[in-house]
XYZ file of C-alpha atoms in Angstrom:
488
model
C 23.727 13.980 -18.281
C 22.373 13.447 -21.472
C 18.895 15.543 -21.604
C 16.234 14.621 -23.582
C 13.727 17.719 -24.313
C 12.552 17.409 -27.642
C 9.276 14.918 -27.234
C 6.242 14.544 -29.202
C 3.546 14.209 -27.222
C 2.388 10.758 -27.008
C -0.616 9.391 -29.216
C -2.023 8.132 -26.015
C -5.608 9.459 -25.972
C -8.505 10.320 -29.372
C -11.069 12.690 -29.094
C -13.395 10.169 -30.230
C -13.426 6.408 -29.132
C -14.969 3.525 -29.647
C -15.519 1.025 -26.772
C -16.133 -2.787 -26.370
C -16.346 -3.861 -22.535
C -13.700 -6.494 -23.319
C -11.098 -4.615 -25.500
C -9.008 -1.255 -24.579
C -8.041 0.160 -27.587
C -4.309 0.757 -26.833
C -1.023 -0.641 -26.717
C -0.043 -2.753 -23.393
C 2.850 -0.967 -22.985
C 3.323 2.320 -23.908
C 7.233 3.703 -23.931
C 8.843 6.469 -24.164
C 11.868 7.637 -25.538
C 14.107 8.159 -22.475
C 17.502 6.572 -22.325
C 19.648 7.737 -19.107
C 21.815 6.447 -16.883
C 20.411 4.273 -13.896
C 3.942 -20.326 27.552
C -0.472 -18.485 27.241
C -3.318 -18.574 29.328
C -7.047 -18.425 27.783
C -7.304 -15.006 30.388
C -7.293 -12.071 28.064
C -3.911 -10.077 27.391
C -3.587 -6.489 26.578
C -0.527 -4.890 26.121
C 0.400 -0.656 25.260
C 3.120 0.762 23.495
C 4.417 4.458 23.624
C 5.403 5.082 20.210
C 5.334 8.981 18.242
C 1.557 9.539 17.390
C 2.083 12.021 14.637
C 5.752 12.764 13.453
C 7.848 10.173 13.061
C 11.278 12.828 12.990
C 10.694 12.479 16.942
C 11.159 8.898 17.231
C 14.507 7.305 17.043
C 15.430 3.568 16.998
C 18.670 1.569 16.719
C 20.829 3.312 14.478
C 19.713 1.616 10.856
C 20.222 2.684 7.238
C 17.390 4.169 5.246
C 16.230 2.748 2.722
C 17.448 4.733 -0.627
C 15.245 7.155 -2.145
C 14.715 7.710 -5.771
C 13.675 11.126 -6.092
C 16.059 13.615 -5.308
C 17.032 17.161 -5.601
C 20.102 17.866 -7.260
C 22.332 21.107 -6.803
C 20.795 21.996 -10.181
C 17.536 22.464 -8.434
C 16.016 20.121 -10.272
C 14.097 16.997 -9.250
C 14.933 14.072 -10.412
C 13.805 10.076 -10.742
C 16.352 8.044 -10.591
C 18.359 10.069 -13.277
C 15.856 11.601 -14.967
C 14.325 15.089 -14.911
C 10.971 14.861 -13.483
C 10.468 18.328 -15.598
C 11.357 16.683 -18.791
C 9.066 13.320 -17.796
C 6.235 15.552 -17.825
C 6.404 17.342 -20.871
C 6.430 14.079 -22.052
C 3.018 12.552 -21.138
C -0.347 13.836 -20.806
C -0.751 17.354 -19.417
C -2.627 15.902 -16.682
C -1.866 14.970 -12.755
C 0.095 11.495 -12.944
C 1.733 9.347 -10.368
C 5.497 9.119 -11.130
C 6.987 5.735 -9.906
C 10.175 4.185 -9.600
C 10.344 0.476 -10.760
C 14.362 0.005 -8.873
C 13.021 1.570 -6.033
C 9.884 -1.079 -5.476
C 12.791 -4.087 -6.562
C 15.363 -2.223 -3.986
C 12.038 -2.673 -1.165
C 11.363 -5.858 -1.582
C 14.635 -6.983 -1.458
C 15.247 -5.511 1.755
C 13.049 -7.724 2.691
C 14.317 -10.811 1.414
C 17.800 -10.316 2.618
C 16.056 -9.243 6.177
C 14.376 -12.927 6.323
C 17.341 -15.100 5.448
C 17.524 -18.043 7.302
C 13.865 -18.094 7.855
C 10.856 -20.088 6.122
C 8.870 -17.160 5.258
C 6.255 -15.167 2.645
C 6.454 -11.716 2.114
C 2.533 -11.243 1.050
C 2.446 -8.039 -0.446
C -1.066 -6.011 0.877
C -2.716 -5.485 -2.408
C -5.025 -3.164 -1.039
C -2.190 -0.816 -1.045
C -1.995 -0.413 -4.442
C -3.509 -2.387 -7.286
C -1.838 -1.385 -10.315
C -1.451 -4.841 -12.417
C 1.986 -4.119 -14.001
C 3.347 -3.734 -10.197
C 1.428 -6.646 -9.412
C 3.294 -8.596 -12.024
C 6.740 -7.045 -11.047
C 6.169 -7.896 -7.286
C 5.355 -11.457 -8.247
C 8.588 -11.595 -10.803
C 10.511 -10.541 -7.149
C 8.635 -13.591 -5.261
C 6.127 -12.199 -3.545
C 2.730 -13.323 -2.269
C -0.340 -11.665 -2.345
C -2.441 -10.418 0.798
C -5.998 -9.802 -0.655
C -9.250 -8.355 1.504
C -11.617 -8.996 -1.312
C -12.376 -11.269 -4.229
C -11.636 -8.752 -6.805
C -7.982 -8.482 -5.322
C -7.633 -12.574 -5.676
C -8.967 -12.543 -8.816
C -6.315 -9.839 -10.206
C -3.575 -11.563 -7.744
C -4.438 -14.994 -10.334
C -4.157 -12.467 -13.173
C -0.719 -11.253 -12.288
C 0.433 -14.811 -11.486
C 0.299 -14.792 -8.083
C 0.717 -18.692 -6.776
C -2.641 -19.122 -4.827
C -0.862 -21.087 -1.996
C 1.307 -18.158 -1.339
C -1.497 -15.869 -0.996
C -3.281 -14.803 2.018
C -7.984 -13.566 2.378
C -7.795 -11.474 4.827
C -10.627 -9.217 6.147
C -13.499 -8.502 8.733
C -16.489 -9.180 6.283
C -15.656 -11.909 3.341
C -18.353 -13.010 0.719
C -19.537 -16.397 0.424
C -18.754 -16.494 -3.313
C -15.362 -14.692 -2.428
C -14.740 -17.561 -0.404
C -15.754 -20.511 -2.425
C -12.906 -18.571 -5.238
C -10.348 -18.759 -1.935
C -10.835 -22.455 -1.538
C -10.858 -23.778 -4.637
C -7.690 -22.105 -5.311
C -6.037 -23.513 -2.267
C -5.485 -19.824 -0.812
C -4.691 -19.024 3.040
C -7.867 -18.007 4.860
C -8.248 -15.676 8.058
C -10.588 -16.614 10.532
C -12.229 -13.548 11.764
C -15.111 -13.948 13.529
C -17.705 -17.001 13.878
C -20.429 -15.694 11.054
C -16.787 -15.992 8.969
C -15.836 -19.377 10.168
C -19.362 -20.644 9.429
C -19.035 -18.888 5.493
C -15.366 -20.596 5.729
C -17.130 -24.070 6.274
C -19.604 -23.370 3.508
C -17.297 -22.705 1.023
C -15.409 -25.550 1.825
C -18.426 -27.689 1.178
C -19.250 -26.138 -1.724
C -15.502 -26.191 -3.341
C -15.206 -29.633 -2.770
C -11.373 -29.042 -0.495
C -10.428 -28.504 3.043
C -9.362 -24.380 3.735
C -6.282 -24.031 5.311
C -6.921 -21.156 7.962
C -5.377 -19.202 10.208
C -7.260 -17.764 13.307
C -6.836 -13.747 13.289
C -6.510 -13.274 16.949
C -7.035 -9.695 17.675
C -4.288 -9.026 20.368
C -5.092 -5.988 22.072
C -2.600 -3.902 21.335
C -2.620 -0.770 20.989
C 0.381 0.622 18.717
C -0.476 4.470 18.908
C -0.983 5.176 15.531
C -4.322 7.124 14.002
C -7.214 5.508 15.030
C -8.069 4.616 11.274
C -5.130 2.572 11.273
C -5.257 0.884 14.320
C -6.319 -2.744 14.034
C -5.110 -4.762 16.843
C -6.803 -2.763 19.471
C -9.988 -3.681 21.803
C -12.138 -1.666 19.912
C -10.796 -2.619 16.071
C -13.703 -4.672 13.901
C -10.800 -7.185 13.074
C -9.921 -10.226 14.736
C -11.369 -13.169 17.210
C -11.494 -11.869 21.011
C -8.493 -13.846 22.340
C -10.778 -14.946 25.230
C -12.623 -16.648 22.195
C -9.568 -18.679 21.373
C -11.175 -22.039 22.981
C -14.591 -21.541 21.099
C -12.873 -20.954 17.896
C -10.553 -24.246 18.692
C -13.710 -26.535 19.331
C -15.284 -25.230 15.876
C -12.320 -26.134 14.063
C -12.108 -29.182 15.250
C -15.882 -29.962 14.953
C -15.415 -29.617 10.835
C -12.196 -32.092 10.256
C -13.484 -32.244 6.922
C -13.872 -28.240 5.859
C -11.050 -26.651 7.720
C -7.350 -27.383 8.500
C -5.964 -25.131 11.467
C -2.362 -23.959 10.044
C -1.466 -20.631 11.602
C -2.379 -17.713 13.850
C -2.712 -14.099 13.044
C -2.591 -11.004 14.007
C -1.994 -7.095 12.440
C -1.631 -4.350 14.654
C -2.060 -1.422 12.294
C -0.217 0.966 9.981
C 2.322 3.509 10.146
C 4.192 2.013 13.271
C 7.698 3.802 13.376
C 9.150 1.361 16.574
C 9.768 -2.211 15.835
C 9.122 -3.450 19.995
C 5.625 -3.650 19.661
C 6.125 -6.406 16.966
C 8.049 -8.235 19.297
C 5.383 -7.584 21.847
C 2.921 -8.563 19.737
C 4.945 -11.788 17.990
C 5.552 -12.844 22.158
C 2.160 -13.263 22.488
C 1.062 -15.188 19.136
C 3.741 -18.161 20.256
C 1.947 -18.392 23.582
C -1.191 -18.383 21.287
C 0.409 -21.058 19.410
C 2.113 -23.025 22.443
C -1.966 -23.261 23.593
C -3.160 -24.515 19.864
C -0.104 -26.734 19.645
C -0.838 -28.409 23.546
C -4.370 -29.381 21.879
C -3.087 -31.746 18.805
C -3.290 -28.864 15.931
C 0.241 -28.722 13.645
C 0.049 -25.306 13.503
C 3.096 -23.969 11.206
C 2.191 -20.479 10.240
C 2.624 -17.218 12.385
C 1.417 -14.102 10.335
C 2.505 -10.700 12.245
C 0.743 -9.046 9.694
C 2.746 -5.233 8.190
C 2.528 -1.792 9.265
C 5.821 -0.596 8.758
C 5.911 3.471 8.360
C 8.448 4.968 6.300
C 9.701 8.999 6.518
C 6.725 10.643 5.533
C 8.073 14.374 6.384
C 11.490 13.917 5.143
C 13.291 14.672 7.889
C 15.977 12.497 8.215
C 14.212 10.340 10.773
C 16.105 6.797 11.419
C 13.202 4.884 11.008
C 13.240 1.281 11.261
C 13.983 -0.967 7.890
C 12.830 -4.221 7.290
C 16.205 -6.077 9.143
C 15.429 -4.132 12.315
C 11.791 -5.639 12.564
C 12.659 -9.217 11.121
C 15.291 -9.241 13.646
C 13.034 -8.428 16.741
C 10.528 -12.021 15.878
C 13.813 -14.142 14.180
C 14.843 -16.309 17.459
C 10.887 -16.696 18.604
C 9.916 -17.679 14.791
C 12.654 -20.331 15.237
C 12.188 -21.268 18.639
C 8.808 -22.378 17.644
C 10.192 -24.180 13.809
C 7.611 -21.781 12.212
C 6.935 -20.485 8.897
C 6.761 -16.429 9.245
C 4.115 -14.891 6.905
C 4.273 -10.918 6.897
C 2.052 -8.070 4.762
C 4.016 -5.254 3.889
C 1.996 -3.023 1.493
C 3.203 0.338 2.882
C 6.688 0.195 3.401
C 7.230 -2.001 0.041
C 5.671 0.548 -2.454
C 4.849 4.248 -0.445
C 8.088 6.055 -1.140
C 8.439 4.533 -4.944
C 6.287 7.278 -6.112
C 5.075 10.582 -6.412
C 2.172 12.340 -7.485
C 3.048 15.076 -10.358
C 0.574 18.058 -10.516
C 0.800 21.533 -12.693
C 0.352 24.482 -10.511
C -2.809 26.388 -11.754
C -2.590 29.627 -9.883
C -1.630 31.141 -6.494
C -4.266 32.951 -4.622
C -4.641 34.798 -0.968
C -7.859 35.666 0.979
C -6.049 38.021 2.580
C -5.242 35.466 6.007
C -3.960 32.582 3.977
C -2.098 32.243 0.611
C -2.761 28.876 -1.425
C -1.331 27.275 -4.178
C -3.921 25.826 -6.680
C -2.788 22.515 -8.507
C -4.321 20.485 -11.211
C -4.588 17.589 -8.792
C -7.079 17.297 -5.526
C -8.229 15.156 -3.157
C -9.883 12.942 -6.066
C -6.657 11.665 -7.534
C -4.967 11.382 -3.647
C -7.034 11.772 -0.671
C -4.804 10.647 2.652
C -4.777 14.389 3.627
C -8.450 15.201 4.045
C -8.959 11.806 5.114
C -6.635 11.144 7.696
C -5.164 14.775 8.184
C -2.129 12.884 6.600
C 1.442 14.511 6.088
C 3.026 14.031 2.946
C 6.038 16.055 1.429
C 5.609 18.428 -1.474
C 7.862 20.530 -3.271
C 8.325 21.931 -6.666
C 9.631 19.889 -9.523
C 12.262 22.829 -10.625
C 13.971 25.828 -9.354
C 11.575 28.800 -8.969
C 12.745 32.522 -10.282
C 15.374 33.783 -8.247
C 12.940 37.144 -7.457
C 10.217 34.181 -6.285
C 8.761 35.136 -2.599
C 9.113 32.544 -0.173
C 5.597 32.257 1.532
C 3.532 29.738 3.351
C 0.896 28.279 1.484
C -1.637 25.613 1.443
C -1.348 23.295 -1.314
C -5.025 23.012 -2.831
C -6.823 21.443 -5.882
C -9.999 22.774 -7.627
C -12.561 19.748 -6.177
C -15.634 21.777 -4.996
C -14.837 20.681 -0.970
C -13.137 22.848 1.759
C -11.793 19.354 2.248
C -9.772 19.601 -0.607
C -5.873 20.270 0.159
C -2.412 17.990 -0.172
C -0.483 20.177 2.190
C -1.215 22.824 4.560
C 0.811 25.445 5.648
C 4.199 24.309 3.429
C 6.593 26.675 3.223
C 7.396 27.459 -0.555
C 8.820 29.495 -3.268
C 5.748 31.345 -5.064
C 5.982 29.274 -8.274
C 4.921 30.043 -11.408
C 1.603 29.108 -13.654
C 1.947 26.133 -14.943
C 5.317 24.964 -12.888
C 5.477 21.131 -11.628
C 5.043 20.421 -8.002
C 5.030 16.774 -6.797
C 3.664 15.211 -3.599
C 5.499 12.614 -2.229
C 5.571 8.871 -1.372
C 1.884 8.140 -2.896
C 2.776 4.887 -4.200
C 0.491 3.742 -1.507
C -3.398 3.969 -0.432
C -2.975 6.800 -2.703
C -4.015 5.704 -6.234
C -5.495 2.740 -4.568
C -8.099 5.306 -3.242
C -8.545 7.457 -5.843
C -12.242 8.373 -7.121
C -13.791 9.962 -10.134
C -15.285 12.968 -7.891
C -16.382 16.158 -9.461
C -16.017 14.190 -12.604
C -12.142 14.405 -12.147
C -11.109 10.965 -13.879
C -8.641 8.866 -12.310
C -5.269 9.962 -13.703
C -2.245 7.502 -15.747
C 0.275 6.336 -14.011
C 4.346 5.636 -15.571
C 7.356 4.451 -14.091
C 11.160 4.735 -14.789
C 12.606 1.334 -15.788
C 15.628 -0.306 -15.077
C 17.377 0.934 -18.344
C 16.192 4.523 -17.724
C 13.141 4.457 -19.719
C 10.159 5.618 -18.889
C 6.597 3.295 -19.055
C 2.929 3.953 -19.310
C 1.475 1.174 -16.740
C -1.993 2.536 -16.415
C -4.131 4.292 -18.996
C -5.746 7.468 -17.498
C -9.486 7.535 -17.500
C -11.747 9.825 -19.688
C -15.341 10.990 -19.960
C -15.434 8.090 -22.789
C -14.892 5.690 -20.049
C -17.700 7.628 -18.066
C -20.132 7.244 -19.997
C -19.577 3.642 -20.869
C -21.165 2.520 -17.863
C -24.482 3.623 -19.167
C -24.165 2.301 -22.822
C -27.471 0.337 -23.640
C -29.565 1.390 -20.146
């Protein structure tokens, strides 16, 4: 392999700036100089599933291929992108915590997921909440995906990156009359979620001028065994219409002919699921939804089964189910019914495309526990210490063959006991200053990130088809801090 080591560091950020609110005084596209190889009833339902709570190396499905991974540890003992040394990647950006992505990886997702739905009407919508980074946007759109949005700053960059409006889906439990009004003059897919919605739905029809195509987001009850923060198809989730509500929200709909056309049914049952039944469970039930909608005149079309798919968090060689394996459990009921399938991967399209690259700073004991202290925290990526989340870590290059293998937690310097990526990882002691990456952040990782203890929001890069490496988001600085407050 043809190394690359001697890099000047980037011109990327001045000391001193000057700031308009409408310009950003850099180049779009920053590159650098890598070059390497490459039948219902209106009673209510319920329905369980017994899935693995916490570690998905316990649960086991059909026998499936995983999806490739683009970092990798070579026999070298070096980490790698693709085919580039994550080492050398960071001596050539900003000596700051950066996410590290993968653009063949995120093409290599979604088209998983396009050979998965062959045969089938469909629209992958892509969960933008997952992560909002506009050059992915772009690249996700380039593949042919639509856009699932849960506010009307995500539509609004969706039209940005190109997304076509009448592939897009508004989700979400709480939408903004203005939000709305955006939806349907743009023609987008609207969920119906509960009736103060359906009545903002009807008043942004009115006020647009054009009838909303919705979809009623029936809220199932099922209960996929996942962390309660990610459950949403449950009895006690804020989303979704009570399916004992179903007739209500059917005489509403057809009491404004005018402001709403009735064109699917929804439903999401949460995040991280690692067993592709309780889709099918799930997916049974919406066609006896839409059997019901169907018997009372509506030409209903759509059935949205929402996302959720988890991916191999710990590493561990898990079979986890792909995108085939779930398509494959709704395909004959989607086409038993003629219907257009709509689902919202965010997750499972973009999580394991990325990593999060952090210095070490220092390694510390109390004398009961030994930590490692990195340059990033629970600002820059804060699944962790919010959901007691398990993601891999490991260090970037081979530690000194006299390094002590210990258990540490993996910390950062934020000013919160709260504050860890990893707890109790077994390690080589590394050395000041050596990389150490945490893995598959490419979702509700940046997407979450904050400016907390002043720690700005950090640049993100990928690795591009010809082995290049990208800037595709400018890291904040205290510049950018103290715009906000420019002529107060």
């Amino acid at each position: 392999m043809a190394a690359a080591t001697n890099f000047s560091q980037s011109p990327l950020i001045s000391k001193t700036r000057t700031h308009s609110l409408n310009h950003y005084p850099f180049p779009k596209n920053t590159i650098l100089p890598f070059k390497l190889s490459k039948s219902y009833s209106l009673k209510p339902l319920s329905l369980k599933a017994v899935i693995s709570q916490q570690n998905p190396a316990t649960t086991t499905t059909q026998e499936t291929t995983q999806f490739k991974h683009c970092f990798t540890k070579s026999q070298d003992g070096f980490l790698y992108c693709e085919n580039l040394k994550v080492q050398e990647i960071m001596e050539s950006v900003e000596r700051r915590p950066f996410y590290l992505y993968s653009k063949p990886q995120i093409t290599r997702n979604v088209e998983a997921y396009k050979d998965a739905l062959e045969g089938l009407s469909s629209i992958i919508g892509y969960a933008i909440k997952a992560n909002n980074n506009l050059k992915i946007l772009e690249h996700l759109r380039g593949l042919g995906c639509g856009a699932v949005l849960v506010s009307g700053n995500e539509l609004r960059l969706a039209l940005r990156a190109g997304f076509d409006p009448t592939r897009c889906i508004f989700n979400g439990n709480g939408k903004l009359l203005d939000d709305l009004v955006l939806a349907a003059q743009e023609g987008v897919f609207v969920n119906v979620d509960s009736e103060f919605d359906l009545e903002n739905i009807v008043a942004a029809a009115r006020i647009a001028g054009k009838k909303v195509n919705v979809l009623l987001r029936i809220n199932p009850d099922v209960d996929p065994q996942v962390h309660p923060y990610v459950a949403t198809g449950n009895k006690n989730s804020k989303f979704g219409i009570r399916n004992e509500k179903l007739q209500w929200f059917l005489d509403a709909v057809k009491a404004h002919p005018n402001e709403l056309k009735l064109v699917g049914a929804h439903c999401h049952l949460g995040s991280t699921i690692t067993k592709v039944d309780i889709f099918r469970d799930a997916a049974v039930l919406m066609v006896n939804y839409i059997d019901e909608i169907r018997s009372q005149g509506f030409e209903v079309d759509y059935l949205n089964i929402g996302g959720g798919l988890g991916i191999d968090y710990y590493h561990s060689g898990a079979i986890l189910p792909t995108p085939r394996d779930l398509i494959d459990t709704v395909r004959e009921l989607v086409l038993s019914r003629d219907l257009n399938l709509i689902i919202e991967p965010g997750r499972s399209l973009i999580a394991n495309t990325c990593c999060l690259v952090n210095r070490v700073t220092g390694v510390k004991t109390n004398g009961t526990k030994n930590f490692v202290v990195i340059d990033g925290s629970m600002a820059e990526l804060i699944r962790p210490s919010l959901y007691d989340a398990y993601q891999h870590i490991e260090l970037v290059s081979p530690a000194s063959p006299s390094a002590e293998v210990s258990t540490f937690d993996v910390v950062g310097p934020v000013c919160e006991s709260a504050d860890f990526l990893g707890k109790d990882r077994e390690l080589s002691t590394p050395a000041k200053g050596a990389g150490l990456v945490v893995h598959d952040a490419g979702a509700y990782c940046m997407s979450m990130a904050s400016t907390y203890n002043l720690k700005m929001r950090p640049p993100e890069y990928w690795v591009e088809e010809d082995g290049s490496v990208s800037k595709i988001r400018h890291g904040e600085t205290f510049e950018d801090h103290l715009r906000f407050f420019e002529g107060l």
